[in-house]
mmCIF file of C-alpha atoms in Angstrom:
data_model
loop_
_atom_site.group_PDB
_atom_site.id
_atom_site.type_symbol
_atom_site.label_atom_id
_atom_site.label_comp_id
_atom_site.label_asym_id
_atom_site.label_seq_id
_atom_site.Cartn_x
_atom_site.Cartn_y
_atom_site.Cartn_z
ATOM 1 C CA MET A 19 0.293 44.626 -40.967
ATOM 2 C CA LYS A 20 4.243 44.664 -39.862
ATOM 3 C CA LYS A 21 3.788 48.606 -40.198
ATOM 4 C CA GLN A 22 0.631 48.778 -38.098
ATOM 5 C CA PHE A 23 2.157 47.232 -35.298
ATOM 6 C CA THR A 24 5.394 48.453 -35.349
ATOM 7 C CA SER A 25 3.225 52.027 -34.930
ATOM 8 C CA THR A 26 0.698 51.063 -32.445
ATOM 9 C CA LEU A 27 4.275 50.123 -30.099
ATOM 10 C CA ARG A 28 5.636 53.021 -30.236
ATOM 11 C CA ARG A 29 2.391 54.870 -29.571
ATOM 12 C CA TYR A 30 1.808 52.739 -26.364
ATOM 13 C CA GLY A 31 4.377 50.810 -25.447
ATOM 14 C CA ALA A 32 6.054 53.248 -22.571
ATOM 15 C CA LEU A 33 2.694 52.448 -21.516
ATOM 16 C CA VAL A 34 2.821 49.211 -20.281
ATOM 17 C CA PRO A 35 5.581 48.945 -18.355
ATOM 18 C CA MET A 36 3.560 52.183 -16.947
ATOM 19 C CA LEU A 37 0.306 50.148 -16.083
ATOM 20 C CA PHE A 38 3.127 47.170 -14.679
ATOM 21 C CA LEU A 39 4.091 49.493 -12.152
ATOM 22 C CA LEU A 40 1.045 50.377 -11.032
ATOM 23 C CA PHE A 41 -0.720 46.802 -10.916
ATOM 24 C CA VAL A 42 2.649 46.332 -8.603
ATOM 25 C CA SER A 43 2.448 48.651 -6.313
ATOM 26 C CA ALA A 44 -1.669 48.293 -6.191
ATOM 27 C CA CYS A 45 -0.743 44.453 -5.083
ATOM 28 C CA SER A 46 2.079 45.214 -2.820
ATOM 29 C CA LYS A 47 0.006 46.679 -0.382
ATOM 30 C CA LYS A 48 -0.618 46.153 3.087
ATOM 31 C CA GLY A 49 -3.960 45.292 4.675
ATOM 32 C CA ASP A 50 -5.412 45.294 7.809
ATOM 33 C CA PRO A 51 -4.002 42.090 10.150
ATOM 34 C CA GLY A 52 -6.039 39.060 10.190
ATOM 35 C CA PRO A 53 -6.956 37.602 13.304
ATOM 36 C CA LYS A 54 -5.396 35.755 15.723
ATOM 37 C CA GLY A 55 -4.843 31.826 15.038
ATOM 38 C CA ASP A 56 -5.551 29.387 17.822
ATOM 39 C CA ASN A 57 -2.992 27.954 20.052
ATOM 40 C CA GLY A 58 -1.122 24.867 18.121
ATOM 41 C CA LYS A 59 -0.271 22.062 20.480
ATOM 42 C CA ASP A 60 3.742 22.760 22.101
ATOM 43 C CA GLY A 61 6.251 20.416 19.960
ATOM 44 C CA ASN A 62 8.612 18.929 22.523
ATOM 45 C CA ALA A 63 7.140 21.073 25.927
ATOM 46 C CA ASN A 64 5.667 17.864 26.955
ATOM 47 C CA VAL A 65 8.682 15.448 27.248
ATOM 48 C CA MET A 66 9.544 14.366 30.269
ATOM 49 C CA VAL A 67 13.817 14.220 30.956
ATOM 50 C CA PHE A 68 14.737 12.344 33.914
ATOM 51 C CA ASN A 69 18.736 12.637 34.326
ATOM 52 C CA PHE A 70 20.281 10.111 37.040
ATOM 53 C CA GLY A 71 24.333 10.832 37.848
ATOM 54 C CA PRO A 72 26.600 7.752 38.071
ATOM 55 C CA GLN A 73 25.462 4.590 38.886
ATOM 56 C CA THR A 74 27.295 1.179 39.264
ATOM 57 C CA ILE A 75 25.501 -1.902 37.792
ATOM 58 C CA THR A 76 26.196 -5.184 38.576
ATOM 59 C CA SER A 77 23.795 -7.274 36.096
ATOM 60 C CA ALA A 78 21.105 -4.977 37.353
ATOM 61 C CA ILE A 79 19.722 -1.888 38.653
ATOM 62 C CA ASN A 80 16.248 -0.282 39.463
ATOM 63 C CA LEU A 81 15.768 4.015 38.786
ATOM 64 C CA THR A 82 12.343 5.473 39.717
ATOM 65 C CA ILE A 83 10.516 8.070 38.427
ATOM 66 C CA ASP A 84 7.381 9.906 38.587
ATOM 67 C CA VAL A 85 4.911 9.518 36.325
ATOM 68 C CA SER A 86 1.366 9.240 36.138
ATOM 69 C CA ARG A 87 -0.414 6.467 34.992
ATOM 70 C CA GLY A 88 -2.439 7.865 32.030
ATOM 71 C CA LYS A 89 0.653 8.967 30.562
ATOM 72 C CA MET A 90 3.446 6.156 30.682
ATOM 73 C CA ASP A 91 0.436 4.486 29.279
ATOM 74 C CA SER A 92 0.736 6.958 26.441
ATOM 75 C CA SER A 93 3.771 7.254 26.150
ATOM 76 C CA MET A 94 6.741 6.114 24.288
ATOM 77 C CA ILE A 95 9.748 5.677 26.943
ATOM 78 C CA LEU A 96 13.450 6.223 25.212
ATOM 79 C CA VAL A 97 16.674 5.493 27.561
ATOM 80 C CA PHE A 98 19.751 6.792 26.604
ATOM 81 C CA TYR A 99 23.466 6.203 28.669
ATOM 82 C CA ASN A 100 26.561 7.088 28.853
ATOM 83 C CA PRO A 101 29.503 4.520 29.449
ATOM 84 C CA GLU A 102 32.638 5.760 32.075
ATOM 85 C CA THR A 103 34.717 3.809 29.701
ATOM 86 C CA GLU A 104 33.557 6.256 26.315
ATOM 87 C CA LEU A 105 33.564 10.251 25.892
ATOM 88 C CA GLU A 106 31.276 12.059 27.904
ATOM 89 C CA SER A 107 29.196 12.902 24.789
ATOM 90 C CA ALA A 108 28.801 8.924 23.336
ATOM 91 C CA TRP A 109 25.187 7.980 24.796
ATOM 92 C CA TYR A 110 23.803 4.519 23.547
ATOM 93 C CA PRO A 111 20.346 3.830 23.497
ATOM 94 C CA MET A 112 18.839 0.621 25.455
ATOM 95 C CA PRO A 113 17.696 -1.795 24.445
ATOM 96 C CA GLY A 114 21.233 -2.860 22.598
ATOM 97 C CA VAL A 115 24.722 -3.563 22.661
ATOM 98 C CA GLY A 116 27.000 -1.868 25.704
ATOM 99 C CA SER A 117 30.464 -0.447 24.961
ATOM 100 C CA GLY A 118 32.881 -2.733 23.539
ATOM 101 C CA SER A 119 30.264 -5.059 22.863
ATOM 102 C CA LEU A 120 31.111 -6.728 26.237
ATOM 103 C CA TYR A 121 27.340 -6.732 27.159
ATOM 104 C CA GLU A 122 23.759 -6.085 25.993
ATOM 105 C CA THR A 123 21.570 -3.527 27.636
ATOM 106 C CA ARG A 124 17.653 -4.289 28.007
ATOM 107 C CA PHE A 125 15.194 -1.976 30.354
ATOM 108 C CA LEU A 126 11.481 -2.879 31.578
ATOM 109 C CA THR A 127 9.439 -0.853 33.214
ATOM 110 C CA TYR A 128 6.664 -1.012 35.597
ATOM 111 C CA GLN A 129 4.272 1.160 38.168
ATOM 112 C CA SER A 130 5.503 1.044 42.002
ATOM 113 C CA GLY A 131 3.830 3.471 43.433
ATOM 114 C CA THR A 132 -0.129 4.688 43.253
ATOM 115 C CA SER A 133 0.670 8.095 45.433
ATOM 116 C CA PRO A 134 2.685 9.268 43.991
ATOM 117 C CA SER A 135 2.254 7.547 41.011
ATOM 118 C CA ARG A 136 5.703 5.992 40.407
ATOM 119 C CA TYR A 137 7.095 3.548 37.685
ATOM 120 C CA THR A 138 10.418 1.083 37.612
ATOM 121 C CA VAL A 139 12.765 1.666 35.001
ATOM 122 C CA ALA A 140 14.484 -1.645 35.629
ATOM 123 C CA ILE A 141 18.016 -2.181 33.447
ATOM 124 C CA ARG A 142 19.321 -5.133 33.150
ATOM 125 C CA LEU A 143 22.925 -6.300 31.686
ATOM 126 C CA MET A 144 23.085 -9.660 30.003
ATOM 127 C CA THR A 145 25.587 -11.329 27.682
ATOM 128 C CA LEU A 146 25.399 -11.489 24.206
ATOM 129 C CA ALA A 147 23.867 -15.147 24.752
ATOM 130 C CA GLY A 148 21.871 -13.763 26.977
ATOM 131 C CA ALA A 149 23.027 -14.770 30.210
ATOM 132 C CA ALA A 150 23.171 -11.915 33.582
ATOM 133 C CA TYR A 151 25.969 -10.072 33.024
ATOM 134 C CA ALA A 152 28.421 -10.440 36.483
ATOM 135 C CA THR A 153 30.890 -7.405 35.849
ATOM 136 C CA GLN A 154 30.208 -4.282 37.164
ATOM 137 C CA VAL A 155 30.075 -1.568 34.685
ATOM 138 C CA LYS A 156 30.018 2.085 35.552
ATOM 139 C CA PHE A 157 28.048 4.640 33.203
ATOM 140 C CA ARG A 158 28.641 8.772 33.955
ATOM 141 C CA LYS A 159 25.253 9.782 33.381
ATOM 142 C CA LEU A 160 22.012 8.187 32.378
ATOM 143 C CA ARG A 161 18.459 9.612 30.517
ATOM 144 C CA ILE A 162 14.870 8.595 30.428
ATOM 145 C CA PHE A 163 12.630 10.234 28.288
ATOM 146 C CA VAL A 164 9.154 9.974 28.141
ATOM 147 C CA VAL A 165 7.390 11.234 25.143
ATOM 148 C CA PRO A 166 3.800 11.585 25.008
ATOM 149 C CA ALA A 167 1.973 10.791 21.807
ATOM 150 C CA ASN A 168 0.749 13.093 20.027
ATOM 151 C CA THR A 169 -2.193 10.486 18.576
ATOM 152 C CA MET A 170 -3.107 6.950 19.996
ATOM 153 C CA VAL A 171 -4.503 5.098 17.493
ATOM 154 C CA ASN A 172 -6.075 1.501 18.036
ATOM 155 C CA ALA A 173 -3.385 -0.676 16.347
ATOM 156 C CA ARG A 174 -6.088 -4.049 16.143
ATOM 157 C CA GLN A 175 -7.357 -4.707 13.066
ATOM 158 C CA ALA A 176 -10.292 -6.343 11.544
ATOM 159 C CA PRO A 177 -10.208 -10.045 10.607
ATOM 160 C CA PRO A 178 -9.404 -10.371 7.055
ATOM 161 C CA ALA A 179 -11.356 -10.871 4.498
ATOM 162 C CA ASP A 180 -12.969 -14.356 3.285
ATOM 163 C CA TYR A 181 -10.847 -14.151 -0.157
ATOM 164 C CA SER A 182 -13.485 -17.672 -1.208
ATOM 165 C CA ASP A 183 -16.762 -15.160 -0.811
ATOM 166 C CA TYR A 184 -16.927 -12.487 -3.189
ATOM 167 C CA ALA A 185 -19.696 -10.631 -1.478
ATOM 168 C CA ALA A 186 -17.664 -10.689 1.091
ATOM 169 C CA VAL A 187 -14.490 -9.762 -0.337
ATOM 170 C CA LEU A 188 -16.504 -6.579 -1.698
ATOM 171 C CA ARG A 189 -17.775 -5.858 1.066
ATOM 172 C CA TYR A 190 -14.596 -5.532 3.431
ATOM 173 C CA TYR A 191 -12.817 -3.739 0.714
ATOM 174 C CA GLY A 192 -16.119 -1.081 0.343
ATOM 175 C CA ILE A 193 -16.850 -1.905 -3.107
ATOM 176 C CA ALA A 194 -20.190 -1.911 -4.721
ATOM 177 C CA ALA A 195 -21.519 -4.493 -6.243
ATOM 178 C CA LEU A 196 -21.937 -4.125 -10.486
#
């Protein structure tokens, strides 16, 4: 049997690599291009960034941005600032503890105009104990990001199941009765 295998290998041994090369070259042929796909959603193209220059704040400041109510109601609002006492590349987020842990920053937004739609971003400086921070603070620059959500989900949850009722538990979890 071993002799027969060796004889067959010698006879057809060169054929195996040639068949492999033929198979590989046949499979590597490029075909016609397929149909053009649909355009996807923009990545960060819908993000709005509002840049503000130097700001001097003693406990509070109000900044305004022109944004529609629909966009504000479906977006995440991020605020960052660069304190004058820090390097120009140091960005602090709001809310949070400020430079040197001397104060805390907070912000809130509210619609302050409808034609055009305008929102006020009210920035507050507080002591770490929660009182108004009365010392003057200078921000070199401040940025407000309005980041629209890709998907809005109603986070309201159904009331929990009545765990004392077997049938109610089955219905709540979608389990078929046995």
